[in-house]
């Protein structure tokens, strides 16, 4: 058994826990919208055809914001096709996912779903096939009270009050060669700056996200951020970051250490944004919107869109089945997002339902939770107050991809009002348990209110519609307090949460 020590002190604070860290993503992709959130024939469906059971699980997951409508989809989207009477709408080809978009759900339906679910919308505009004017039209439709063409169209379509959407993404992954209308950083930076400037003429209070490169592995990464921000710095509030990880070639140790890359990614984007800030003599800081993150087995067959003459509606796409190790990595990614709360001000797990998702549905039928649901729901529910800067003393082990990596990773939050301290931790060892020793001298008189661990001797176990309860976070009975220290044993390949309250 390994031993690791974590020291906490209320004075060492990174920044606030931000509710927007617990965002999600609904894209018109595969079965995320159709037969996902929207399934009119389902027994729990409302008048708009939205499944009540999906809304319930989205609430239980603790989702704050939902990014919409894409993703790659948005780069070919004509939002006007999906407003007004549903029976007058026509299907369109969706080139991004080689599918047919039936346009049964559009911005008005999505906004009703968001209101019912109690989530904040984060809207993306198409800067692939479209530009400034169409972004302005959509913004006018959504946020202007009335008395102008698009605002009055919204009212005629049944939404008297403006939606007043605050967060807007200026396109999606515009450096990706797969992106419809992909651009050079100069082209995109100019377009993003001009779109942002014009959008603020309608609504100065918007919070705007400019596209960073599609991932830290992109050849464009770094230089893309520098050039785009040089063009657009004054006009935007966030730069986006996207990261997906998966276990490759059976190298579980490297996969479990994926957050080494995520932390480095955040540090690099923040450093680039700060360098541009200095070069452009700006005072405000541009922060990070980590608006796509998850485990995604991109090389599996179900990640490949259909082809040829086959343009199906809502095909099965990206329906990854997550195991226990995947859930540990997801829990660790949340640890990273919280630890970086001074720079990551918003994040969206991609995606919500069926498509690389914590929630799965059968068309017209059952709903079930994937393993990754649990670390997200528990972190979203219990992280509160401020994120603490920890001193972690952990043994290391060797990984093929990242070299020596700490076996234990953790983050803690402290709610000054209630006094609660919550520690989220992962044991990334494949074989050894970790005897965790929490030094709580800065927090005298605490007791363990709840200690749970997600693990399984078979870390390849995945939930199904028939069984999504056999492997749930279980009480960790080893957690004990003595002399202002908490000790707990964390099994190999595990994610844990320890909630401590004042005596
Ligand atoms: O989330 C799935 C896809 O991943 C999104 O459409 C795209 O933005 C990213 O490449």
Coordinates of C-alpha atoms and ligand atoms in Angstrom, one line a residue:
X1 CA 0.0 0.0 0.0
X2 CA 1.3 3.5 -0.9
X3 CA 1.1 6.4 1.5
X4 CA 0.2 10.0 0.6
X5 CA -0.3 13.2 2.6
X6 CA -2.5 16.1 1.6
X7 CA -2.3 19.3 3.7
X8 CA -5.2 21.9 3.6
X9 CA -5.3 25.4 5.0
X10 CA -8.2 27.8 4.7
X11 CA -5.9 30.7 3.9
X12 CA -4.6 29.0 0.7
X13 CA -7.3 29.7 -1.9
X14 CA -7.2 29.3 -5.7
X15 CA -10.5 31.0 -6.3
X16 CA -14.3 30.5 -6.1
X17 CA -16.1 27.3 -7.1
X18 CA -17.9 28.4 -10.2
X19 CA -21.3 26.8 -11.0
X20 CA -20.4 27.2 -14.7
X21 CA -17.7 24.5 -14.2
X22 CA -20.5 22.0 -14.2
X23 CA -21.8 22.7 -17.7
X24 CA -22.8 20.3 -20.4
X25 CA -23.4 20.2 -24.1
X26 CA -26.3 19.4 -26.4
X27 CA -25.4 19.1 -30.1
X28 CA -27.6 18.1 -33.0
X29 CA -25.5 15.0 -33.4
X30 CA -26.5 11.3 -33.4
X31 CA -29.2 10.7 -30.7
X32 CA -28.4 13.6 -28.4
X33 CA -31.4 15.7 -29.4
X34 CA -33.7 13.3 -31.3
X35 CA -34.5 10.3 -29.1
X36 CA -32.3 11.9 -26.5
X37 CA -33.7 15.0 -24.9
X38 CA -36.6 15.0 -27.5
X39 CA -38.8 11.9 -27.9
X40 CA -42.4 12.9 -28.4
X41 CA -43.7 9.3 -28.2
X42 CA -42.1 8.7 -24.8
X43 CA -44.5 8.3 -21.8
X44 CA -42.7 11.1 -19.9
X45 CA -42.7 13.5 -22.9
X46 CA -44.2 17.0 -22.4
X47 CA -46.1 19.1 -25.0
X48 CA -42.9 19.9 -26.8
X49 CA -41.9 16.3 -26.9
X50 CA -39.1 16.6 -24.3
X51 CA -38.5 13.6 -22.1
X52 CA -39.3 14.3 -18.4
X53 CA -37.0 11.5 -17.3
X54 CA -34.0 13.1 -19.1
X55 CA -34.9 16.5 -17.5
X56 CA -34.9 14.8 -14.1
X57 CA -31.5 13.1 -14.6
X58 CA -30.0 16.3 -16.0
X59 CA -31.1 18.0 -12.8
X60 CA -29.7 15.1 -10.7
X61 CA -26.4 15.4 -12.6
X62 CA -26.2 19.0 -11.4
X63 CA -25.7 20.6 -14.8
X64 CA -25.4 24.4 -14.8
X65 CA -25.0 25.6 -18.4
X66 CA -25.8 23.8 -21.6
X67 CA -23.9 24.7 -24.8
X68 CA -26.0 24.4 -28.0
X69 CA -26.5 23.6 -30.9
X70 CA -22.9 22.4 -31.7
X71 CA -20.1 21.5 -32.1
X72 CA -19.3 20.7 -35.7
X73 CA -23.0 20.9 -36.5
X74 CA -23.2 24.6 -35.9
X75 CA -20.7 25.4 -38.8
X76 CA -23.3 24.5 -41.4
X77 CA -26.5 25.4 -39.4
X78 CA -29.2 27.8 -40.6
X79 CA -31.0 28.6 -37.3
X80 CA -33.9 30.2 -39.2
X81 CA -34.8 26.7 -40.6
X82 CA -35.9 25.6 -37.2
X83 CA -38.2 28.5 -36.0
X84 CA -41.9 29.1 -36.6
X85 CA -44.6 26.4 -37.0
X86 CA -43.0 23.0 -36.8
X87 CA -45.2 21.6 -39.7
X88 CA -43.7 24.2 -42.0
X89 CA -40.1 23.4 -41.3
X90 CA -38.1 21.3 -43.8
X91 CA -35.3 18.9 -43.2
X92 CA -31.7 19.8 -44.2
X93 CA -28.5 17.9 -44.8
X94 CA -26.1 18.1 -41.8
X95 CA -22.7 17.8 -43.5
X96 CA -20.8 17.6 -40.3
X97 CA -22.3 14.3 -39.2
X98 CA -23.6 13.1 -42.6
X99 CA -27.1 13.1 -41.3
X100 CA -30.5 14.6 -42.0
X101 CA -31.5 17.4 -39.6
X102 CA -35.3 17.3 -39.3
X103 CA -35.5 20.8 -37.7
X104 CA -38.1 19.7 -35.2
X105 CA -36.1 21.2 -32.4
X106 CA -34.8 24.7 -32.9
X107 CA -33.8 27.7 -30.7
X108 CA -37.3 28.2 -29.2
X109 CA -37.8 24.6 -28.3
X110 CA -34.3 24.4 -26.8
X111 CA -34.9 27.5 -24.8
X112 CA -38.1 26.0 -23.4
X113 CA -36.2 22.8 -22.6
X114 CA -33.5 24.9 -20.8
X115 CA -36.1 26.8 -18.8
X116 CA -37.8 23.6 -17.7
X117 CA -34.5 21.9 -16.9
X118 CA -33.3 25.0 -15.0
X119 CA -30.0 25.4 -17.0
X120 CA -28.3 28.4 -18.4
X121 CA -28.1 28.3 -22.2
X122 CA -24.7 28.9 -24.0
X123 CA -25.4 29.6 -27.6
X124 CA -23.1 29.1 -30.5
X125 CA -23.2 31.0 -33.8
X126 CA -22.2 29.6 -37.2
X127 CA -18.9 31.2 -38.4
X128 CA -18.2 28.3 -40.8
X129 CA -20.6 28.9 -43.7
X130 CA -22.0 32.2 -42.3
X131 CA -20.8 35.4 -40.8
X132 CA -21.5 38.6 -38.9
X133 CA -25.1 39.2 -40.3
X134 CA -26.5 35.8 -39.4
X135 CA -25.0 36.0 -35.9
X136 CA -26.6 39.4 -35.4
X137 CA -30.0 38.1 -36.7
X138 CA -29.9 35.2 -34.2
X139 CA -28.9 37.5 -31.4
X140 CA -31.7 39.9 -32.3
X141 CA -34.1 37.0 -32.4
X142 CA -33.0 35.9 -28.9
X143 CA -32.2 39.0 -26.9
X144 CA -34.0 42.0 -28.3
X145 CA -37.4 42.7 -26.6
X146 CA -39.4 43.6 -29.7
X147 CA -40.1 46.3 -32.3
X148 CA -37.6 44.9 -34.9
X149 CA -37.9 42.1 -37.5
X150 CA -36.3 39.2 -35.8
X151 CA -37.4 40.1 -32.3
X152 CA -41.0 40.3 -33.6
X153 CA -40.6 37.0 -35.3
X154 CA -39.7 35.5 -31.9
X155 CA -42.8 37.0 -30.3
X156 CA -44.9 35.8 -33.2
X157 CA -43.5 32.3 -32.5
X158 CA -44.7 32.5 -28.9
X159 CA -41.8 33.9 -26.9
X160 CA -43.0 37.3 -25.7
X161 CA -40.0 38.0 -23.5
X162 CA -36.5 38.0 -24.9
X163 CA -34.3 35.1 -23.8
X164 CA -31.4 37.4 -22.8
X165 CA -28.8 34.7 -23.4
X166 CA -25.5 35.9 -21.9
X167 CA -22.8 33.4 -23.2
X168 CA -22.2 33.1 -26.9
X169 CA -19.6 31.0 -28.7
X170 CA -18.1 32.6 -31.8
X171 CA -18.1 29.4 -34.0
X172 CA -16.6 26.0 -33.1
X173 CA -13.1 24.5 -33.6
X174 CA -12.4 26.8 -36.6
X175 CA -8.9 25.4 -37.0
X176 CA -10.1 21.8 -37.6
X177 CA -9.6 20.6 -41.2
X178 CA -12.9 18.7 -40.6
X179 CA -14.8 21.9 -39.8
X180 CA -17.1 23.2 -42.5
X181 CA -15.6 26.6 -43.4
X182 CA -12.4 26.1 -41.4
X183 CA -10.1 29.1 -41.4
X184 CA -6.6 30.3 -40.9
X185 CA -6.1 32.0 -37.5
X186 CA -5.8 35.4 -39.2
X187 CA -9.1 34.9 -41.1
X188 CA -10.9 33.5 -38.1
X189 CA -9.5 36.1 -35.6
X190 CA -10.7 39.0 -37.8
X191 CA -14.1 37.4 -38.3
X192 CA -14.5 36.7 -34.6
X193 CA -13.4 40.2 -33.7
X194 CA -15.8 41.8 -36.1
X195 CA -18.7 39.5 -35.1
X196 CA -18.1 40.2 -31.4
X197 CA -17.9 43.9 -32.0
X198 CA -21.2 44.0 -33.9
X199 CA -22.9 41.7 -31.4
X200 CA -22.0 44.0 -28.5
X201 CA -23.6 46.9 -30.5
X202 CA -26.9 45.0 -29.9
X203 CA -26.1 43.8 -26.4
X204 CA -23.0 45.1 -24.6
X205 CA -23.5 42.8 -21.7
X206 CA -22.7 39.6 -23.6
X207 CA -20.0 37.2 -22.6
X208 CA -18.2 36.0 -25.7
X209 CA -16.0 32.9 -26.3
X210 CA -13.5 32.9 -29.1
X211 CA -12.4 29.5 -30.5
X212 CA -9.0 28.2 -29.3
X213 CA -7.5 25.4 -31.3
X214 CA -9.4 22.1 -31.3
X215 CA -7.0 20.4 -28.9
X216 CA -3.5 20.5 -27.5
X217 CA -2.5 17.9 -30.0
X218 CA -3.3 20.1 -33.0
X219 CA -0.3 21.3 -35.0
X220 CA -2.0 24.8 -34.8
X221 CA -2.1 24.7 -31.0
X222 CA -0.4 27.7 -29.4
X223 CA 0.2 29.8 -32.5
X224 CA -3.5 29.6 -33.2
X225 CA -4.4 31.1 -29.8
X226 CA -1.7 33.8 -30.1
X227 CA -2.9 35.0 -33.6
X228 CA -6.6 34.7 -32.9
X229 CA -6.3 36.6 -29.6
X230 CA -4.0 39.2 -31.1
X231 CA -6.9 40.0 -33.5
X232 CA -9.8 39.6 -31.0
X233 CA -8.5 40.2 -27.5
X234 CA -10.4 43.4 -26.8
X235 CA -13.7 42.0 -27.9
X236 CA -13.8 38.6 -26.1
X237 CA -14.0 37.3 -22.6
X238 CA -13.0 33.7 -23.0
X239 CA -10.9 31.5 -25.2
X240 CA -12.2 27.9 -25.7
X241 CA -10.3 24.7 -24.9
X242 CA -11.4 21.2 -25.9
X243 CA -9.9 17.9 -24.7
X244 CA -10.8 14.3 -25.1
X245 CA -8.9 11.4 -23.7
X246 CA -9.1 7.6 -24.2
X247 CA -7.2 4.5 -23.3
X248 CA -5.0 3.6 -26.2
X249 CA -3.1 0.3 -26.9
X250 CA -4.0 -1.0 -23.4
X251 CA -1.9 1.7 -21.7
X252 CA -4.2 2.2 -18.7
X253 CA -1.5 3.9 -16.6
X254 CA -1.0 6.7 -19.2
X255 CA -4.8 7.0 -19.7
X256 CA -5.4 7.4 -15.9
X257 CA -2.7 10.2 -15.9
X258 CA -4.5 12.2 -18.7
X259 CA -5.0 15.2 -16.4
X260 CA -1.2 15.8 -16.6
X261 CA -2.0 16.9 -20.2
X262 CA -5.1 18.8 -19.2
X263 CA -3.3 20.8 -16.5
X264 CA -0.5 21.6 -19.0
X265 CA -3.1 22.6 -21.6
X266 CA -4.7 25.1 -19.3
X267 CA -1.4 26.5 -18.2
X268 CA -0.3 27.0 -21.9
X269 CA -3.6 28.6 -23.0
X270 CA -3.5 31.0 -20.0
X271 CA 0.2 31.8 -20.6
X272 CA -0.6 32.6 -24.3
X273 CA -3.6 34.8 -23.4
X274 CA -1.5 36.6 -20.8
X275 CA 1.3 37.2 -23.4
X276 CA -1.2 38.7 -25.8
X277 CA -2.6 40.8 -23.0
X278 CA 0.8 42.2 -22.3
X279 CA 1.7 42.7 -26.0
X280 CA -1.6 44.5 -26.6
X281 CA -1.3 46.6 -23.5
X282 CA -4.7 45.3 -22.1
X283 CA -5.7 45.2 -18.5
X284 CA -8.6 42.7 -18.6
X285 CA -7.8 39.0 -18.6
X286 CA -9.2 36.5 -21.1
X287 CA -10.2 33.4 -19.2
X288 CA -10.8 29.8 -20.4
X289 CA -14.1 28.3 -21.4
X290 CA -13.3 24.5 -21.4
X291 CA -16.4 23.9 -23.4
X292 CA -15.7 20.3 -24.6
X293 CA -14.1 17.7 -22.4
X294 CA -14.6 14.0 -21.7
X295 CA -13.4 10.5 -22.4
X296 CA -14.1 9.7 -26.0
X297 CA -12.9 6.6 -27.9
X298 CA -12.6 8.5 -31.2
X299 CA -11.2 5.5 -33.1
X300 CA -14.1 3.2 -32.5
X301 CA -16.4 2.5 -35.4
X302 CA -19.4 4.2 -33.9
X303 CA -17.5 7.5 -34.0
X304 CA -17.6 7.4 -37.8
X305 CA -20.5 9.2 -39.5
X306 CA -22.5 7.4 -42.2
X307 CA -21.4 8.0 -45.9
X308 CA -22.7 7.9 -49.5
X309 CA -26.4 8.3 -50.0
X310 CA -27.2 7.4 -46.5
X311 CA -28.3 10.5 -44.6
X312 CA -30.2 9.2 -41.6
X313 CA -32.0 11.1 -39.0
X314 CA -30.5 10.7 -35.5
X315 CA -28.2 7.7 -36.3
X316 CA -26.3 5.9 -33.5
X317 CA -23.1 7.9 -33.3
X318 CA -20.4 8.3 -30.6
X319 CA -22.4 6.1 -28.2
X320 CA -19.4 5.2 -26.0
X321 CA -20.0 2.8 -23.1
X322 CA -17.9 4.0 -20.2
X323 CA -16.2 1.7 -17.7
X324 CA -15.0 2.4 -14.1
X325 CA -11.5 3.5 -15.3
X326 CA -13.2 6.1 -17.6
X327 CA -15.2 7.4 -14.6
X328 CA -12.0 7.8 -12.6
X329 CA -10.5 9.9 -15.5
X330 CA -13.7 12.0 -15.6
X331 CA -13.5 12.5 -11.9
X332 CA -9.8 13.5 -12.3
X333 CA -10.7 16.0 -15.1
X334 CA -13.2 17.7 -12.7
X335 CA -10.4 17.8 -10.1
X336 CA -8.3 19.6 -12.8
X337 CA -11.1 22.0 -13.7
X338 CA -11.6 23.0 -10.1
X339 CA -7.9 23.3 -9.4
X340 CA -7.7 25.7 -12.3
X341 CA -10.7 27.8 -11.3
X342 CA -8.6 30.9 -11.4
X343 CA -8.3 30.5 -15.2
X344 CA -11.1 28.1 -16.2
X345 CA -14.3 30.1 -15.6
X346 CA -16.7 27.9 -17.5
X347 CA -16.7 24.2 -18.7
X348 CA -19.0 21.9 -20.6
X349 CA -18.8 18.1 -20.4
X350 CA -19.4 16.8 -23.9
X351 CA -22.1 15.7 -24.2
X352 CA -25.3 15.2 -22.2
X353 CA -27.3 12.4 -23.6
X354 CA -26.4 9.3 -25.8
X355 CA -23.4 11.0 -27.5
X356 CA -20.3 10.5 -25.4
X357 CA -22.7 11.0 -22.5
X358 CA -23.4 10.3 -18.8
X359 CA -27.1 9.7 -19.6
X360 CA -28.3 7.1 -22.1
X361 CA -31.8 6.5 -23.4
X362 CA -33.6 3.9 -25.4
X363 CA -35.9 5.4 -28.0
X364 CA -39.4 5.5 -26.4
X365 CA -38.0 3.4 -23.5
X366 CA -35.6 3.2 -20.6
X367 CA -33.1 5.7 -19.3
X368 CA -29.9 4.8 -17.5
X369 CA -26.7 6.3 -16.0
X370 CA -23.2 5.6 -17.3
X371 CA -20.3 5.2 -14.8
X372 CA -19.2 8.8 -15.5
X373 CA -22.5 10.2 -14.2
X374 CA -21.4 9.6 -10.6
X375 CA -18.2 11.6 -10.2
X376 CA -19.8 14.5 -12.1
X377 CA -23.1 14.5 -10.0
X378 CA -21.2 14.2 -6.7
X379 CA -18.7 16.9 -7.6
X380 CA -21.4 19.3 -8.9
X381 CA -23.5 18.7 -5.8
X382 CA -20.8 19.0 -3.1
X383 CA -18.1 21.4 -4.4
X384 CA -18.9 24.7 -2.8
X385 CA -17.3 27.9 -1.6
X386 CA -13.7 28.2 -2.5
X387 CA -11.1 25.9 -4.1
X388 CA -8.1 25.3 -1.8
X389 CA -4.5 25.2 -3.0
X390 CA -3.3 21.9 -1.6
X391 CA 0.1 20.6 -0.7
X392 CA 0.1 17.0 -2.0
X393 CA 2.9 14.6 -1.1
X394 CA 2.3 11.5 -3.2
X395 CA 4.4 8.6 -4.4
X396 CA 5.0 8.5 -8.1
X397 CA 4.8 5.8 -10.7
X398 CA 6.1 5.5 -14.3
X399 CA 3.8 6.0 -17.3
X400 CA 4.8 5.5 -20.9
X401 CA 3.2 8.8 -22.0
X402 CA 4.0 11.2 -19.2
X403 CA 7.0 9.7 -17.4
X404 CA 6.8 9.9 -13.6
X405 CA 3.3 10.8 -12.4
X406 CA 1.9 11.2 -8.9
X407 CA -0.3 8.3 -8.0
X408 CA -2.6 10.4 -5.9
X409 CA -4.3 13.5 -7.3
X410 CA -6.8 15.7 -5.3
X411 CA -8.6 18.9 -4.9
X412 CA -10.5 20.4 -2.0
X413 CA -13.2 23.0 -1.5
X414 CA -14.1 25.0 1.6
X415 CA -17.4 26.6 2.2
X416 CA -16.7 29.3 4.7
X417 CA -20.4 29.7 5.5
X418 CA -21.2 26.1 6.4
X419 CA -17.6 25.3 7.3
X420 CA -17.7 22.1 5.1
X421 CA -14.6 20.9 3.5
X422 CA -14.9 18.4 0.6
X423 CA -11.9 16.5 -0.8
X424 CA -12.1 14.9 -4.2
X425 CA -9.3 12.4 -4.9
X426 CA -8.2 9.7 -7.4
X427 CA -5.8 6.8 -6.9
X428 CA -4.2 6.3 -10.3
X429 CA -2.2 3.2 -9.4
X430 CA -3.3 0.1 -11.3
X431 CA -2.3 -2.3 -8.5
X432 CA -1.7 -0.5 -5.1
X433 CA -4.1 1.1 -2.7
X434 CA -3.2 4.5 -1.2
X435 CA -3.3 5.2 2.5
X436 CA -4.4 8.9 2.4
X437 CA -3.5 11.1 5.3
X438 CA -5.3 14.5 5.3
X439 CA -3.6 17.0 7.5
X440 CA -6.4 19.2 8.8
X441 CA -4.6 21.3 11.4
X442 CA -5.9 24.4 9.6
X443 CA -9.5 23.0 10.2
X444 CA -9.6 21.8 13.8
X445 CA -12.7 19.8 15.0
X446 CA -13.9 18.2 11.8
X447 CA -15.7 14.9 11.4
X448 CA -16.3 12.8 8.3
X449 CA -19.9 13.3 7.3
X450 CA -19.7 11.2 4.1
X451 CA -16.9 9.2 2.4
X452 CA -17.6 7.4 -0.8
X453 CA -15.4 5.6 -3.4
X454 CA -16.1 4.5 -6.9
X455 CA -14.0 1.5 -7.8
X456 CA -14.3 -2.1 -8.8
X457 CA -11.8 -5.0 -9.0
X458 CA -12.9 -5.2 -12.6
X459 CA -12.3 -1.6 -13.8
X460 CA -13.6 -2.5 -17.2
X461 CA -17.2 -2.9 -15.8
X462 CA -19.7 -0.8 -17.7
X463 CA -23.3 0.0 -16.9
X464 CA -26.1 -1.1 -19.2
X465 CA -29.8 -0.4 -19.4
X466 CA -30.3 -3.7 -17.5
X467 CA -27.8 -2.9 -14.8
X468 CA -26.6 0.6 -14.0
X469 CA -26.5 0.1 -10.2
X470 CA -24.1 -2.8 -9.5
X471 CA -21.1 -0.4 -9.4
X472 CA -22.0 2.8 -7.6
X473 CA -19.9 5.0 -5.3
X474 CA -19.9 3.0 -2.1
X475 CA -19.4 4.2 1.5
X476 CA -15.6 4.2 2.3
X477 CA -15.7 2.8 5.8
X478 CA -11.9 3.2 6.2
X479 CA -12.3 7.0 6.6
X480 CA -11.5 8.0 10.2
X481 CA -10.6 11.2 12.1
X482 CA -7.8 11.3 14.7
X483 CA -5.8 14.3 16.0
X484 CA -6.9 16.8 13.3
X485 CA -6.0 14.2 10.6
X486 CA -8.3 12.1 8.4
X487 CA -7.1 8.8 7.2
X488 CA -8.7 6.8 4.4
X489 CA -7.7 4.0 2.1
X490 CA -8.3 4.5 -1.5
X491 CA -8.3 1.3 -3.7
X492 CA -6.4 1.1 -7.0
X493 CA -8.1 2.8 -10.0
X494 CA -10.6 4.7 -7.9
X495 CA -12.3 8.1 -7.4
X496 CA -13.3 9.2 -3.9
X497 CA -15.1 12.0 -2.2
X498 CA -14.6 12.9 1.5
X499 CA -17.1 15.4 3.0
X500 CA -16.0 16.8 6.3
X501 CA -18.2 19.0 8.6
X502 CA -17.6 20.8 11.9
X503 CA -18.2 18.7 15.0
Ligands
LIG1 O1 -18.4 16.6 -29.1 C1 -18.2 15.9 -30.4 C2 -17.5 16.8 -31.4 O2 -16.2 17.0 -30.9 C3 -18.0 18.2 -31.5 O3 -19.0 18.3 -32.5 C4 -16.8 18.9 -32.0 O4 -16.7 20.3 -31.7 C5 -15.6 18.2 -31.4 O5 -14.6 17.9 -32.4

